[in-house]
XYZ file of C-alpha atoms in Angstrom:
340
model
C 24.908 -30.980 0.595
C 26.316 -31.031 -2.956
C 26.130 -28.145 -5.429
C 23.668 -29.910 -7.803
C 21.422 -30.713 -4.839
C 21.481 -27.064 -3.722
C 20.668 -25.908 -7.272
C 17.773 -28.376 -7.506
C 16.416 -27.216 -4.158
C 16.644 -23.577 -5.276
C 14.761 -24.316 -8.524
C 12.053 -26.138 -6.583
C 11.606 -23.148 -4.265
C 11.342 -20.753 -7.227
C 8.691 -22.966 -8.831
C 6.712 -22.780 -5.602
C 7.113 -18.980 -5.504
C 5.876 -18.685 -9.100
C 2.842 -20.908 -8.420
C 1.871 -18.878 -5.343
C 2.372 -15.532 -7.098
C 0.404 -16.629 -10.166
C -2.378 -17.842 -7.867
C -2.514 -14.407 -6.205
C -2.565 -12.671 -9.610
C -5.439 -14.909 -10.711
C -7.316 -14.051 -7.503
C -6.858 -10.311 -8.217
C -8.199 -10.715 -11.774
C -11.174 -12.743 -10.501
C -11.973 -10.173 -7.810
C -11.830 -7.299 -10.309
C -14.198 -9.224 -12.598
C -16.608 -9.857 -9.714
C -16.607 -6.206 -8.629
C -17.442 -5.199 -12.218
C -20.343 -7.661 -12.408
C -21.764 -7.575 -8.882
C -23.215 -4.531 -7.189
C -26.736 -3.512 -6.330
C -27.615 -5.151 -9.662
C -25.962 -7.984 -11.588
C -24.352 -7.153 -14.922
C -23.783 -10.145 -17.239
C -20.144 -10.862 -18.188
C -20.915 -10.249 -21.860
C -22.060 -6.671 -21.191
C -19.004 -6.032 -18.986
C -16.792 -7.247 -21.830
C -18.584 -4.962 -24.286
C -17.903 -1.964 -22.017
C -14.235 -2.880 -21.544
C -13.701 -3.283 -25.297
C -15.536 -0.078 -26.199
C -18.528 -1.765 -27.822
C -22.098 -0.512 -27.529
C -23.659 -1.626 -24.209
C -26.562 0.721 -23.388
C -27.575 -1.096 -20.203
C -24.097 -1.228 -18.650
C -22.161 1.717 -20.057
C -22.861 4.001 -17.102
C -22.907 1.497 -14.223
C -19.807 -0.414 -15.331
C -17.911 2.213 -17.310
C -18.530 5.260 -15.107
C -19.020 3.768 -11.630
C -17.561 0.293 -11.125
C -14.539 0.374 -13.481
C -12.931 3.585 -12.089
C -13.518 2.350 -8.543
C -11.972 -1.058 -9.244
C -9.006 0.485 -11.095
C -8.259 2.913 -8.273
C -8.607 0.202 -5.601
C -6.312 -2.132 -7.558
C -3.581 0.473 -8.128
C -3.732 1.985 -4.632
C -3.672 -1.423 -2.967
C -0.703 -2.570 -5.046
C 1.154 0.685 -4.289
C 0.576 0.506 -0.534
C 1.440 -3.201 -0.425
C 4.651 -2.888 -2.448
C 5.929 0.216 -0.614
C 5.149 -1.292 2.789
C 6.941 -4.540 2.003
C 9.958 -2.610 0.693
C 10.282 -0.665 3.964
C 9.764 -3.770 6.110
C 12.366 -5.743 4.158
C 14.884 -2.908 4.066
C 14.655 -2.173 7.798
C 14.106 -5.827 8.800
C 11.183 -4.946 11.026
C 7.442 -5.625 10.460
C 6.607 -2.321 12.201
C 8.573 -0.338 9.603
C 5.519 0.442 7.512
C 4.888 3.924 6.042
C 1.558 4.226 7.839
C 3.205 3.409 11.189
C 6.303 5.633 10.888
C 4.456 8.784 9.860
C 4.870 9.161 6.098
C 1.125 8.760 5.504
C 0.451 11.128 8.410
C 2.631 13.767 6.742
C 0.617 13.583 3.529
C -2.626 13.574 5.545
C -1.680 16.630 7.611
C -0.732 18.557 4.482
C -3.984 17.600 2.777
C -6.080 18.691 5.768
C -4.220 22.009 5.912
C -4.717 22.363 2.172
C -8.468 21.741 2.390
C -9.252 23.713 5.536
C -6.695 26.541 5.552
C -5.673 27.027 1.912
C -8.901 25.959 0.227
C -7.091 23.659 -2.214
C -8.581 20.809 -4.197
C -7.778 18.576 -7.146
C -4.220 18.423 -8.514
C -2.901 21.190 -6.239
C -4.050 19.292 -3.158
C -2.485 16.060 -4.440
C 0.845 17.772 -5.167
C 0.899 19.287 -1.688
C 0.252 15.858 -0.132
C 3.000 14.217 -2.207
C 5.513 16.943 -1.306
C 4.631 16.667 2.385
C 4.965 12.885 2.389
C 8.426 13.116 0.830
C 9.411 15.952 3.182
C 8.387 13.984 6.269
C 10.352 10.962 5.044
C 13.463 13.129 4.622
C 12.933 14.609 8.115
C 12.536 11.177 9.736
C 15.599 9.828 7.928
C 17.674 12.873 8.901
C 16.667 12.742 12.579
C 17.358 9.009 12.844
C 20.665 9.008 10.912
C 23.698 8.283 13.105
C 26.421 7.065 10.760
C 23.788 4.848 9.161
C 20.093 4.048 9.338
C 19.058 1.742 12.196
C 15.576 0.290 11.783
C 14.521 0.598 15.424
C 15.719 4.215 15.717
C 13.945 5.209 12.499
C 10.707 3.555 13.680
C 10.784 5.326 17.038
C 11.493 8.703 15.430
C 8.747 8.038 12.881
C 6.190 7.143 15.557
C 7.028 10.380 17.394
C 6.694 12.471 14.214
C 3.441 10.664 13.407
C 2.018 11.540 16.848
C 2.922 15.209 16.339
C 1.302 15.272 12.898
C -1.839 13.588 14.242
C -2.067 16.389 16.818
C -1.820 18.958 14.008
C -4.608 17.168 12.134
C -6.824 17.087 15.247
C -6.218 20.806 15.919
C -7.039 21.840 12.342
C -10.157 19.660 12.268
C -11.344 21.126 15.578
C -11.272 24.629 14.054
C -12.542 23.682 10.596
C -15.888 24.899 9.212
C -18.523 22.177 8.869
C -18.377 22.145 5.048
C -14.577 21.626 5.038
C -14.733 19.155 7.915
C -16.821 16.697 5.887
C -14.398 16.762 2.936
C -11.339 16.469 5.191
C -12.794 13.510 7.096
C -13.694 11.721 3.848
C -10.115 12.181 2.665
C -8.545 11.161 6.002
C -10.511 7.914 6.181
C -9.065 6.507 2.981
C -11.687 5.980 0.317
C -12.247 5.264 -3.369
C -15.743 6.775 -3.317
C -16.372 8.975 -6.335
C -13.366 7.495 -8.180
C -12.637 8.739 -11.699
C -10.440 7.125 -14.343
C -8.305 10.271 -14.685
C -7.257 9.819 -11.043
C -5.840 6.401 -11.889
C -3.349 7.713 -14.479
C -0.807 9.383 -12.112
C -1.058 6.425 -9.756
C -0.445 3.988 -12.621
C 2.608 5.985 -13.740
C 3.968 6.098 -10.185
C 3.443 2.351 -9.826
C 5.256 1.654 -13.096
C 8.232 3.938 -12.388
C 8.660 3.681 -8.594
C 7.405 0.096 -8.388
C 9.780 -0.878 -11.182
C 12.692 0.682 -9.310
C 11.803 -1.209 -6.125
C 11.392 -4.530 -7.939
C 14.692 -3.989 -9.767
C 16.366 -3.936 -6.332
C 14.689 -7.119 -5.096
C 17.952 -9.080 -5.043
C 19.720 -6.312 -3.136
C 16.880 -6.194 -0.583
C 17.097 -9.947 -0.046
C 20.842 -9.576 0.598
C 20.253 -6.646 2.978
C 17.969 -8.859 5.073
C 21.166 -10.679 6.078
C 22.771 -7.455 7.327
C 24.747 -4.618 5.728
C 28.159 -6.271 6.101
C 26.980 -9.515 4.532
C 25.231 -7.632 1.711
C 28.399 -5.625 1.002
C 30.410 -8.847 0.961
C 27.965 -10.204 -1.627
C 28.650 -7.216 -3.877
C 25.675 -5.002 -3.002
C 26.284 -1.261 -3.039
C 24.458 -0.764 0.229
C 24.147 3.029 0.233
C 22.899 3.258 -3.360
C 20.451 0.371 -2.953
C 19.055 1.758 0.301
C 18.631 5.298 -1.103
C 16.940 4.023 -4.274
C 14.439 1.871 -2.399
C 13.596 4.544 0.185
C 13.068 7.284 -2.413
C 10.968 5.073 -4.672
C 8.850 3.694 -1.806
C 8.260 7.140 -0.292
C 7.224 8.601 -3.664
C 4.904 5.657 -4.298
C 3.205 5.846 -0.903
C 2.881 9.646 -1.165
C 1.194 9.516 -4.587
C -1.163 6.736 -3.459
C -2.059 8.678 -0.302
C -2.646 11.841 -2.336
C -5.131 10.000 -4.569
C -7.130 7.868 -2.111
C -6.125 9.111 1.330
C -4.293 6.863 3.813
C -6.055 3.479 3.516
C -5.254 2.127 6.950
C -2.947 -0.839 7.545
C -2.736 -2.067 3.917
C 0.996 -1.262 3.740
C 1.432 -2.786 7.193
C -0.445 -6.042 6.521
C 0.496 -6.901 2.936
C 4.150 -7.783 3.488
C 3.644 -10.229 6.408
C 0.694 -11.914 4.663
C 2.696 -12.292 1.439
C 5.739 -13.625 3.317
C 3.584 -16.198 5.117
C 2.037 -17.353 1.828
C 5.278 -17.589 -0.158
C 7.547 -18.752 2.658
C 11.337 -18.594 2.247
C 11.048 -19.077 -1.498
C 11.881 -15.687 -2.944
C 11.186 -11.981 -2.665
C 7.898 -10.956 -1.019
C 7.712 -7.649 -2.934
C 5.543 -8.658 -5.901
C 3.305 -10.951 -3.783
C 2.867 -8.070 -1.294
C 1.655 -5.792 -4.110
C -0.907 -8.440 -5.096
C -2.010 -8.918 -1.469
C -2.427 -5.143 -1.142
C -4.634 -5.072 -4.228
C -6.719 -7.962 -2.864
C -7.144 -6.258 0.526
C -8.346 -2.962 -0.946
C -10.613 -4.561 -3.571
C -12.194 -6.908 -1.029
C -12.386 -4.234 1.680
C -14.074 -1.765 -0.644
C -16.637 -4.337 -1.804
C -17.336 -5.404 1.794
C -17.724 -1.754 2.840
C -20.267 -1.204 0.066
C -22.393 -4.337 0.116
C -21.577 -6.830 2.890
C -21.884 -4.717 6.051
C -25.010 -3.285 7.716
C -24.075 0.233 6.601
C -21.790 1.642 3.912
C -18.245 2.367 5.044
C -15.141 3.678 3.240
C -12.521 1.028 2.539
C -10.160 2.573 5.117
C -12.612 1.736 7.908
C -12.746 -1.922 6.845
C -8.977 -2.342 6.502
C -8.464 -0.495 9.787
C -10.726 -2.990 11.538
C -8.588 -5.815 10.103
C -5.211 -4.248 10.814
C -5.628 -3.023 14.378
C -5.950 -6.521 15.926
C -2.897 -7.696 13.978
C -0.838 -4.761 15.280
C -1.854 -5.601 18.868
C -1.012 -9.281 18.290
C 2.388 -8.320 16.863
C 3.215 -6.159 19.889
C 2.111 -8.897 22.326
C 4.223 -11.476 20.473
C 7.241 -9.145 20.483
C 6.871 -8.621 24.244
C 6.742 -12.383 24.855
C 9.997 -13.033 23.013
C 11.663 -9.889 24.378
C 12.117 -8.295 20.971
C 12.443 -4.537 20.437
């Protein structure tokens, strides 16, 4: 194949990637608009626009401005954060199981939050900071225990699953001894929910998404090279150690902040990358599409949990019901082909 033909093929693939990504972004915007208009009552688009632009809208100011808008903003940001961080881990370690909620990072933040609620009596910003610190600490512990002259994806996943099981035992023990009034708050947080969302909660998550998400996206080319293996990436000019450290630190910080704000919304980080990769195909990085898929999953899951099911459920219950069958299917498929 000649060089001009290869260049033409590459441009055609990038056009396809842009069309798919723009389609996902349009779907996110449409879903946000629908969640602002549709609830127990319908709010006309004109009144929603008046609220968003700060104009007087007596009939919609509370419902849209105080209830639906904070909820939609938090769902959008949390979903994008989980999706982007999950896809970064899966790409870096070249394994679909290498998701933060599978290898224990979310469990670390959850265990710290439960201890903070039940044992230390924390709430608000102090509780969030404790969860973020614990998520980062668990990531450092998993990386240290799995490091043997380098980071092997399978070893890190196995160590992470073991750490996650230990942390889940800690959570179960603390919950078993918790007073009833703390138990309710801890369970609401553990489930993963945007109930009672406030706009001030969205600010730290937005900042984390801009800073950490920007760092991850800036390394998209390096991640694509690392998918071919460390030696090949180094031959292509990638500084493997620096790129790997940057992506891991940024993804861990992003997932920890998102978990501290909404709790661990199950399987969003795990599902977003594979769905995005299937939709875009081999036409470019799956990072940005995975962030959009994550936002779609959380927005749609939260709306379904509020209005489309027989009873009201937190968004983490809905996404958990979607993700568990996929995890089982992935394990069955891996067994059939003899993968590790």
